[in-house]
GROMACS .gro file of N, CA and C in nm:
model
  435
    1MET      N    1   6.085 -11.917   3.436
    1MET     CA    2   6.010 -11.998   3.529
    1MET      C    3   5.993 -12.155   3.510
    2ASP      N    4   6.074 -12.203   3.608
    2ASP     CA    5   6.094 -12.356   3.619
    2ASP      C    6   5.960 -12.432   3.670
    3ALA      N    7   5.911 -12.544   3.588
    3ALA     CA    8   5.818 -12.600   3.637
    3ALA      C    9   5.813 -12.724   3.669
    4GLY      N   10   5.966 -12.759   3.719
    4GLY     CA   11   5.976 -12.878   3.772
    4GLY      C   12   6.127 -12.938   3.704
    5GLY      N   13   6.181 -12.850   3.655
    5GLY     CA   14   6.294 -12.915   3.582
    5GLY      C   15   6.400 -12.942   3.677
    6ALA      N   16   6.536 -13.043   3.621
    6ALA     CA   17   6.613 -13.084   3.709
    6ALA      C   18   6.662 -12.991   3.794
    7GLY      N   19   6.661 -13.014   3.935
    7GLY     CA   20   6.724 -12.939   4.043
    7GLY      C   21   6.639 -12.797   4.068
    8GLY      N   22   6.531 -12.768   3.997
    8GLY     CA   23   6.470 -12.638   3.999
    8GLY      C   24   6.371 -12.644   4.110
    9GLY      N   25   6.340 -12.748   4.206
    9GLY     CA   26   6.252 -12.768   4.319
    9GLY      C   27   6.122 -12.709   4.278
   10GLY      N   28   6.069 -12.729   4.156
   10GLY     CA   29   5.930 -12.679   4.102
   10GLY      C   30   5.853 -12.796   4.166
   11VAL      N   31   5.678 -12.769   4.126
   11VAL     CA   32   5.597 -12.878   4.155
   11VAL      C   33   5.614 -13.008   4.126
   12LEU      N   34   5.700 -13.031   4.005
   12LEU     CA   35   5.711 -13.167   3.937
   12LEU      C   36   5.832 -13.254   4.012
   13ASP      N   37   5.900 -13.146   4.118
   13ASP     CA   38   6.035 -13.208   4.169
   13ASP      C   39   6.014 -13.292   4.275
   14PRO      N   40   6.012 -13.423   4.258
   14PRO     CA   41   6.005 -13.556   4.340
   14PRO      C   42   6.073 -13.565   4.458
   15ASP      N   43   6.203 -13.520   4.431
   15ASP     CA   44   6.290 -13.491   4.559
   15ASP      C   45   6.259 -13.376   4.645
   16GLY      N   46   6.249 -13.249   4.592
   16GLY     CA   47   6.191 -13.147   4.669
   16GLY      C   48   6.059 -13.156   4.736
   17ALA      N   49   5.967 -13.226   4.687
   17ALA     CA   50   5.855 -13.237   4.743
   17ALA      C   51   5.860 -13.351   4.880
   18ARG      N   52   5.961 -13.432   4.850
   18ARG     CA   53   5.977 -13.549   4.959
   18ARG      C   54   6.049 -13.464   5.048
   19GLU      N   55   6.134 -13.386   5.065
   19GLU     CA   56   6.218 -13.292   5.138
   19GLU      C   57   6.115 -13.178   5.217
   20ARG      N   58   6.024 -13.120   5.154
   20ARG     CA   59   5.922 -13.030   5.195
   20ARG      C   60   5.828 -13.152   5.301
   21LEU      N   61   5.790 -13.235   5.232
   21LEU     CA   62   5.701 -13.309   5.332
   21LEU      C   63   5.762 -13.371   5.466
   22ALA      N   64   5.904 -13.421   5.439
   22ALA     CA   65   5.974 -13.472   5.537
   22ALA      C   66   6.000 -13.346   5.676
   23ALA      N   67   5.998 -13.250   5.614
   23ALA     CA   68   6.031 -13.124   5.685
   23ALA      C   69   5.882 -13.088   5.777
   24TRP      N   70   5.783 -13.092   5.710
   24TRP     CA   71   5.653 -13.053   5.760
   24TRP      C   72   5.620 -13.197   5.842
   25LYS      N   73   5.656 -13.302   5.836
   25LYS     CA   74   5.618 -13.410   5.910
   25LYS      C   75   5.695 -13.370   6.033
   26GLY      N   76   5.825 -13.318   6.027
   26GLY     CA   77   5.918 -13.316   6.126
   26GLY      C   78   5.845 -13.205   6.238
   27ARG      N   79   5.789 -13.133   6.160
   27ARG     CA   80   5.743 -13.001   6.251
   27ARG      C   81   5.606 -13.068   6.323
   28ILE      N   82   5.533 -13.114   6.257
   28ILE     CA   83   5.403 -13.186   6.308
   28ILE      C   84   5.453 -13.284   6.442
   29ASP      N   85   5.568 -13.355   6.414
   29ASP     CA   86   5.609 -13.426   6.514
   29ASP      C   87   5.645 -13.387   6.646
   30LYS      N   88   5.739 -13.275   6.618
   30LYS     CA   89   5.774 -13.186   6.716
   30LYS      C   90   5.660 -13.108   6.814
   31MET      N   91   5.576 -13.087   6.737
   31MET     CA   92   5.446 -13.012   6.795
   31MET      C   93   5.393 -13.105   6.876
   32ALA      N   94   5.348 -13.224   6.845
   32ALA     CA   95   5.310 -13.322   6.899
   32ALA      C   96   5.362 -13.356   7.014
   33ALA      N   97   5.500 -13.360   7.017
   33ALA     CA   98   5.573 -13.441   7.140
   33ALA      C   99   5.575 -13.302   7.251
   34ASP      N  100   5.580 -13.173   7.198
   34ASP     CA  101   5.584 -13.065   7.249
   34ASP      C  102   5.463 -13.041   7.350
   35THR      N  103   5.321 -13.094   7.262
   35THR     CA  104   5.225 -13.082   7.350
   35THR      C  105   5.191 -13.179   7.469
   36ARG      N  106   5.235 -13.293   7.408
   36ARG     CA  107   5.213 -13.418   7.525
   36ARG      C  108   5.302 -13.348   7.647
   37ALA      N  109   5.437 -13.309   7.626
   37ALA     CA  110   5.509 -13.274   7.751
   37ALA      C  111   5.446 -13.151   7.834
   38MET      N  112   5.401 -13.050   7.728
   38MET     CA  113   5.296 -12.963   7.806
   38MET      C  114   5.197 -13.021   7.885
   39SER      N  115   5.119 -13.101   7.847
   39SER     CA  116   5.009 -13.150   7.898
   39SER      C  117   5.079 -13.249   8.041
   40ASP      N  118   5.144 -13.315   8.034
   40ASP     CA  119   5.217 -13.401   8.135
   40ASP      C  120   5.247 -13.310   8.254
   41ARG      N  121   5.318 -13.219   8.212
   41ARG     CA  122   5.389 -13.114   8.334
   41ARG      C  123   5.250 -13.028   8.397
   42LEU      N  124   5.165 -13.012   8.287
   42LEU     CA  125   5.057 -12.929   8.377
   42LEU      C  126   4.977 -13.011   8.460
   43GLN      N  127   4.954 -13.164   8.402
   43GLN     CA  128   4.867 -13.258   8.493
   43GLN      C  129   4.965 -13.280   8.623
   44GLN      N  130   5.090 -13.276   8.616
   44GLN     CA  131   5.179 -13.291   8.743
   44GLN      C  132   5.184 -13.135   8.833
   45LEU      N  133   5.128 -13.015   8.811
   45LEU     CA  134   5.167 -12.909   8.878
   45LEU      C  135   5.063 -12.897   8.961
   46ARG      N  136   5.118 -12.857   9.073
   46ARG     CA  137   5.065 -12.859   9.208
   46ARG      C  138   5.098 -12.715   9.272
   47VAL      N  139   5.081 -12.633   9.330
   47VAL     CA  140   5.093 -12.511   9.429
   47VAL      C  141   5.048 -12.547   9.569
   48THR      N  142   5.146 -12.515   9.642
   48THR     CA  143   5.093 -12.500   9.791
   48THR      C  144   5.134 -12.353   9.841
   49ALA      N  145   5.030 -12.294   9.912
   49ALA     CA  146   5.047 -12.151   9.950
   49ALA      C  147   5.004 -12.151  10.096
   50THR      N  148   5.078 -12.048  10.178
   50THR     CA  149   5.028 -12.031  10.275
   50THR      C  150   5.010 -11.926  10.342
   51ASP      N  151   4.936 -11.846  10.416
   51ASP     CA  152   4.902 -11.700  10.438
   51ASP      C  153   4.994 -11.636  10.532
   52ASP      N  154   5.041 -11.534  10.511
   52ASP     CA  155   5.130 -11.444  10.584
   52ASP      C  156   5.144 -11.482  10.753
   53ASN      N  157   5.007 -11.502  10.809
   53ASN     CA  158   4.999 -11.541  10.948
   53ASN      C  159   5.048 -11.719  10.998
   54GLY      N  160   5.016 -11.787  10.880
   54GLY     CA  161   5.050 -11.904  10.909
   54GLY      C  162   4.921 -12.000  10.952
   55LEU      N  163   4.809 -11.934  10.956
   55LEU     CA  164   4.685 -11.980  10.981
   55LEU      C  165   4.640 -12.125  10.869
   56VAL      N  166   4.655 -12.090  10.749
   56VAL     CA  167   4.615 -12.159  10.623
   56VAL      C  168   4.704 -12.194  10.541
   57GLU      N  169   4.731 -12.320  10.519
   57GLU     CA  170   4.796 -12.377  10.398
   57GLU      C  171   4.708 -12.464  10.316
   58VAL      N  172   4.723 -12.421  10.170
   58VAL     CA  173   4.628 -12.489  10.066
   58VAL      C  174   4.718 -12.554   9.972
   59THR      N  175   4.671 -12.642   9.906
   59THR     CA  176   4.743 -12.708   9.767
   59THR      C  177   4.636 -12.711   9.638
   60ILE      N  178   4.668 -12.658   9.534
   60ILE     CA  179   4.583 -12.628   9.411
   60ILE      C  180   4.649 -12.686   9.317
   61ASP      N  181   4.561 -12.773   9.251
   61ASP     CA  182   4.639 -12.831   9.102
   61ASP      C  183   4.577 -12.769   9.000
   62SER      N  184   4.670 -12.826   8.909
   62SER     CA  185   4.663 -12.728   8.767
   62SER      C  186   4.528 -12.683   8.714
   63THR      N  187   4.403 -12.751   8.743
   63THR     CA  188   4.275 -12.711   8.713
   63THR      C  189   4.202 -12.585   8.831
   64GLY      N  190   4.308 -12.580   8.925
   64GLY     CA  191   4.245 -12.478   9.015
   64GLY      C  192   4.156 -12.544   9.139
   65ALA      N  193   4.179 -12.684   9.129
   65ALA     CA  194   4.088 -12.724   9.236
   65ALA      C  195   4.181 -12.764   9.357
   66LEU      N  196   4.101 -12.753   9.471
   66LEU     CA  197   4.174 -12.741   9.606
   66LEU      C  198   4.191 -12.904   9.633
   67VAL      N  199   4.303 -12.951   9.652
   67VAL     CA  200   4.350 -13.100   9.688
   67VAL      C  201   4.386 -13.104   9.820
   68ASP      N  202   4.420 -13.011   9.896
   68ASP     CA  203   4.467 -12.997  10.011
   68ASP      C  204   4.428 -12.893  10.105
   69LEU      N  205   4.395 -12.906  10.233
   69LEU     CA  206   4.362 -12.773  10.316
   69LEU      C  207   4.412 -12.819  10.462
   70ARG      N  208   4.511 -12.737  10.510
   70ARG     CA  209   4.584 -12.733  10.642
   70ARG      C  210   4.542 -12.626  10.724
   71LEU      N  211   4.502 -12.636  10.837
   71LEU     CA  212   4.472 -12.547  10.920
   71LEU      C  213   4.561 -12.538  11.041
   72GLY      N  214   4.621 -12.411  11.070
   72GLY     CA  215   4.734 -12.437  11.193
   72GLY      C  216   4.676 -12.433  11.314
   73ARG      N  217   4.731 -12.460  11.410
   73ARG     CA  218   4.653 -12.441  11.570
   73ARG      C  219   4.611 -12.297  11.605
   74GLN      N  220   4.670 -12.221  11.551
   74GLN     CA  221   4.610 -12.069  11.597
   74GLN      C  222   4.494 -12.022  11.558
   75THR      N  223   4.436 -12.138  11.440
   75THR     CA  224   4.309 -12.084  11.396
   75THR      C  225   4.195 -12.084  11.499
   76GLN      N  226   4.216 -12.165  11.630
   76GLN     CA  227   4.113 -12.210  11.726
   76GLN      C  228   4.136 -12.046  11.826
   77ARG      N  229   4.199 -11.980  11.817
   77ARG     CA  230   4.203 -11.828  11.889
   77ARG      C  231   4.152 -11.747  11.782
   78VAL      N  232   4.130 -11.756  11.650
   78VAL     CA  233   4.082 -11.655  11.574
   78VAL      C  234   3.921 -11.692  11.532
   79ALA      N  235   3.863 -11.573  11.514
   79ALA     CA  236   3.695 -11.550  11.470
   79ALA      C  237   3.690 -11.661  11.335
   80PRO      N  238   3.610 -11.735  11.319
   80PRO     CA  239   3.566 -11.826  11.232
   80PRO      C  240   3.583 -11.749  11.106
   81GLU      N  241   3.507 -11.622  11.086
   81GLU     CA  242   3.495 -11.558  10.977
   81GLU      C  243   3.640 -11.530  10.936
   82VAL      N  244   3.751 -11.492  11.001
   82VAL     CA  245   3.883 -11.458  10.960
   82VAL      C  246   3.951 -11.564  10.895
   83VAL      N  247   3.923 -11.694  10.971
   83VAL     CA  248   3.953 -11.814  10.913
   83VAL      C  249   3.921 -11.851  10.764
   84ALA      N  250   3.780 -11.801  10.751
   84ALA     CA  251   3.694 -11.831  10.633
   84ALA      C  252   3.765 -11.726  10.538
   85ARG      N  253   3.792 -11.605  10.540
   85ARG     CA  254   3.850 -11.515  10.480
   85ARG      C  255   3.985 -11.541  10.404
   86THR      N  256   4.041 -11.612  10.530
   86THR     CA  257   4.215 -11.634  10.484
   86THR      C  258   4.228 -11.754  10.420
   87ILE      N  259   4.110 -11.890  10.414
   87ILE     CA  260   4.129 -11.937  10.334
   87ILE      C  261   4.090 -11.933  10.219
   88MET      N  262   3.993 -11.824  10.183
   88MET     CA  263   3.956 -11.800  10.048
   88MET      C  264   4.047 -11.709   9.994
   89SER      N  265   4.123 -11.641  10.068
   89SER     CA  266   4.247 -11.547  10.009
   89SER      C  267   4.369 -11.649   9.940
   90THR      N  268   4.397 -11.726  10.057
   90THR     CA  269   4.493 -11.815  10.039
   90THR      C  270   4.473 -11.911   9.932
   91ILE      N  271   4.351 -11.933   9.874
   91ILE     CA  272   4.313 -12.009   9.770
   91ILE      C  273   4.354 -11.934   9.624
   92ARG      N  274   4.279 -11.811   9.642
   92ARG     CA  275   4.298 -11.698   9.520
   92ARG      C  276   4.451 -11.681   9.481
   93ASP      N  277   4.546 -11.674   9.606
   93ASP     CA  278   4.673 -11.653   9.572
   93ASP      C  279   4.720 -11.784   9.493
   94ALA      N  280   4.695 -11.891   9.571
   94ALA     CA  281   4.754 -11.997   9.503
   94ALA      C  282   4.716 -12.056   9.373
   95LYS      N  283   4.575 -11.999   9.333
   95LYS     CA  284   4.549 -11.988   9.171
   95LYS      C  285   4.614 -11.906   9.108
   96GLU      N  286   4.654 -11.792   9.169
   96GLU     CA  287   4.744 -11.680   9.086
   96GLU      C  288   4.873 -11.762   9.050
   97GLN      N  289   4.911 -11.834   9.139
   97GLN     CA  290   5.054 -11.875   9.118
   97GLN      C  291   5.061 -12.002   9.035
   98VAL      N  292   4.957 -12.086   9.035
   98VAL     CA  293   4.915 -12.202   8.929
   98VAL      C  294   4.919 -12.134   8.804
   99ALA      N  295   4.844 -12.012   8.772
   99ALA     CA  296   4.845 -11.962   8.638
   99ALA      C  297   4.942 -11.889   8.584
  100ASP      N  298   5.048 -11.839   8.655
  100ASP     CA  299   5.150 -11.796   8.648
  100ASP      C  300   5.222 -11.918   8.610
  101ARG      N  301   5.261 -12.025   8.687
  101ARG     CA  302   5.330 -12.136   8.667
  101ARG      C  303   5.265 -12.197   8.544
  102SER      N  304   5.155 -12.224   8.513
  102SER     CA  305   5.089 -12.316   8.385
  102SER      C  306   5.123 -12.210   8.274
  103GLN      N  307   5.149 -12.068   8.274
  103GLN     CA  308   5.159 -11.967   8.127
  103GLN      C  309   5.317 -12.012   8.118
  104GLU      N  310   5.394 -12.011   8.220
  104GLU     CA  311   5.536 -12.068   8.206
  104GLU      C  312   5.557 -12.190   8.155
  105ILE      N  313   5.497 -12.306   8.181
  105ILE     CA  314   5.503 -12.443   8.134
  105ILE      C  315   5.468 -12.427   7.976
  106ILE      N  316   5.327 -12.365   7.935
  106ILE     CA  317   5.305 -12.323   7.808
  106ILE      C  318   5.435 -12.272   7.707
  107ALA      N  319   5.491 -12.172   7.778
  107ALA     CA  320   5.577 -12.138   7.707
  107ALA      C  321   5.695 -12.165   7.674
  108GLU      N  322   5.740 -12.273   7.779
  108GLU     CA  323   5.851 -12.343   7.788
  108GLU      C  324   5.853 -12.462   7.688
  109THR      N  325   5.733 -12.530   7.691
  109THR     CA  326   5.694 -12.614   7.588
  109THR      C  327   5.676 -12.626   7.471
  110VAL      N  328   5.528 -12.534   7.411
  110VAL     CA  329   5.483 -12.510   7.291
  110VAL      C  330   5.528 -12.377   7.253
  111GLY      N  331   5.581 -12.275   7.364
  111GLY     CA  332   5.632 -12.149   7.314
  111GLY      C  333   5.498 -12.074   7.294
  112THR      N  334   5.504 -11.941   7.257
  112THR     CA  335   5.437 -11.847   7.268
  112THR      C  336   5.403 -11.783   7.107
  113GLY      N  337   5.439 -11.830   7.019
  113GLY     CA  338   5.450 -11.765   6.902
  113GLY      C  339   5.313 -11.786   6.802
  114SER      N  340   5.261 -11.935   6.844
  114SER     CA  341   5.152 -11.942   6.770
  114SER      C  342   4.999 -11.922   6.834
  115PRO      N  343   4.927 -11.902   6.751
  115PRO     CA  344   4.763 -11.841   6.787
  115PRO      C  345   4.723 -11.953   6.899
  116ALA      N  346   4.745 -12.082   6.849
  116ALA     CA  347   4.707 -12.195   6.937
  116ALA      C  348   4.739 -12.181   7.093
  117ALA      N  349   4.918 -12.158   7.081
  117ALA     CA  350   4.975 -12.154   7.212
  117ALA      C  351   4.919 -12.039   7.295
  118ARG      N  352   4.897 -11.922   7.233
  118ARG     CA  353   4.846 -11.793   7.310
  118ARG      C  354   4.678 -11.833   7.349
  119ALA      N  355   4.606 -11.893   7.266
  119ALA     CA  356   4.482 -11.913   7.302
  119ALA      C  357   4.466 -12.006   7.434
  120ILE      N  358   4.561 -12.098   7.458
  120ILE     CA  359   4.551 -12.216   7.556
  120ILE      C  360   4.618 -12.110   7.654
  121ALA      N  361   4.734 -12.052   7.663
  121ALA     CA  362   4.744 -11.972   7.789
  121ALA      C  363   4.668 -11.866   7.822
  122GLU      N  364   4.590 -11.810   7.742
  122GLU     CA  365   4.478 -11.724   7.761
  122GLU      C  366   4.392 -11.804   7.835
  123ARG      N  367   4.338 -11.929   7.807
  123ARG     CA  368   4.217 -11.984   7.870
  123ARG      C  369   4.253 -12.017   7.997
  124VAL      N  370   4.370 -12.070   7.999
  124VAL     CA  371   4.441 -12.115   8.144
  124VAL      C  372   4.417 -12.002   8.253
  125GLY      N  373   4.469 -11.882   8.228
  125GLY     CA  374   4.445 -11.756   8.290
  125GLY      C  375   4.333 -11.715   8.324
  126GLN      N  376   4.228 -11.743   8.222
  126GLN     CA  377   4.087 -11.695   8.257
  126GLN      C  378   4.038 -11.805   8.380
  127GLN      N  379   4.072 -11.933   8.340
  127GLN     CA  380   4.011 -12.049   8.392
  127GLN      C  381   4.057 -12.031   8.568
  128LEU      N  382   4.186 -12.003   8.610
  128LEU     CA  383   4.226 -11.993   8.741
  128LEU      C  384   4.204 -11.853   8.781
  129ARG      N  385   4.197 -11.725   8.721
  129ARG     CA  386   4.232 -11.626   8.759
  129ARG      C  387   4.055 -11.555   8.778
  130GLY      N  388   3.984 -11.618   8.694
  130GLY     CA  389   3.842 -11.557   8.687
  130GLY      C  390   3.856 -11.487   8.596
  131PRO      N  391   3.716 -11.404   8.592
  131PRO     CA  392   3.732 -11.273   8.485
  131PRO      C  393   3.779 -11.186   8.526
  132ASP      N  394   3.824 -11.105   8.436
  132ASP     CA  395   3.920 -10.965   8.464
  132ASP      C  396   3.819 -10.894   8.566
  133PRO      N  397   3.884 -10.848   8.704
  133PRO     CA  398   3.784 -10.803   8.778
  133PRO      C  399   3.766 -10.641   8.744
  134VAL      N  400   3.867 -10.587   8.645
  134VAL     CA  401   3.822 -10.439   8.599
  134VAL      C  402   3.732 -10.421   8.499
  135ALA      N  403   3.738 -10.556   8.397
  135ALA     CA  404   3.631 -10.544   8.287
  135ALA      C  405   3.492 -10.599   8.369
  136LYS      N  406   3.399 -10.507   8.320
  136LYS     CA  407   3.253 -10.521   8.373
  136LYS      C  408   3.153 -10.596   8.245
  137SER      N  409   3.064 -10.687   8.305
  137SER     CA  410   2.967 -10.725   8.190
  137SER      C  411   2.894 -10.644   8.136
  138ALA      N  412   2.801 -10.656   8.042
  138ALA     CA  413   2.732 -10.573   7.978
  138ALA      C  414   2.631 -10.539   8.082
  139ASP      N  415   2.575 -10.659   8.165
  139ASP     CA  416   2.475 -10.634   8.288
  139ASP      C  417   2.525 -10.506   8.356
  140ASP      N  418   2.628 -10.525   8.412
  140ASP     CA  419   2.703 -10.417   8.491
  140ASP      C  420   2.686 -10.296   8.439
  141ARG      N  421   2.742 -10.287   8.311
  141ARG     CA  422   2.742 -10.146   8.235
  141ARG      C  423   2.601 -10.089   8.263
  142ARG      N  424   2.499 -10.201   8.238
  142ARG     CA  425   2.367 -10.117   8.209
  142ARG      C  426   2.293 -10.057   8.374
  143GLY      N  427   2.375 -10.146   8.453
  143GLY     CA  428   2.322 -10.111   8.595
  143GLY      C  429   2.224 -10.211   8.646
  144TRP      N  430   2.221 -10.321   8.586
  144TRP     CA  431   2.120 -10.448   8.610
  144TRP      C  432   2.138 -10.542   8.742
  145ARG      N  433   2.271 -10.512   8.778
  145ARG     CA  434   2.327 -10.597   8.882
  145ARG      C  435   2.345 -10.511   9.031
   0.00000   0.00000   0.00000
């Protein structure tokens, strides 16, 4: 067992320690740069979606906020409740697209190998998609709602 003899790379090997420290710093620097790139790309993300009938066009940002809404002329010939449902449905579709694209950006920039990256991707998906429609809350299971 070598405790730092010449060329042994043990705990008393200053050159080996410097190399390990430099490698660690390189990984940290890359992680910081990747995280900045992810953040920049997510901040710039916008998705525009249109319903199949061309009644509604919505633009959603990376947080799921509605940043633009355009109504087609044909909305004047459609019942207001249909227009309202179409708006809400198109917003949900756009949020789904933003969630998918956000998760792609996360995978492309920071990867999916680390627990932190997986947690970020999961949180983004939950924020944009909402709670899992299949999963029920404890109150729902008890019949309280």
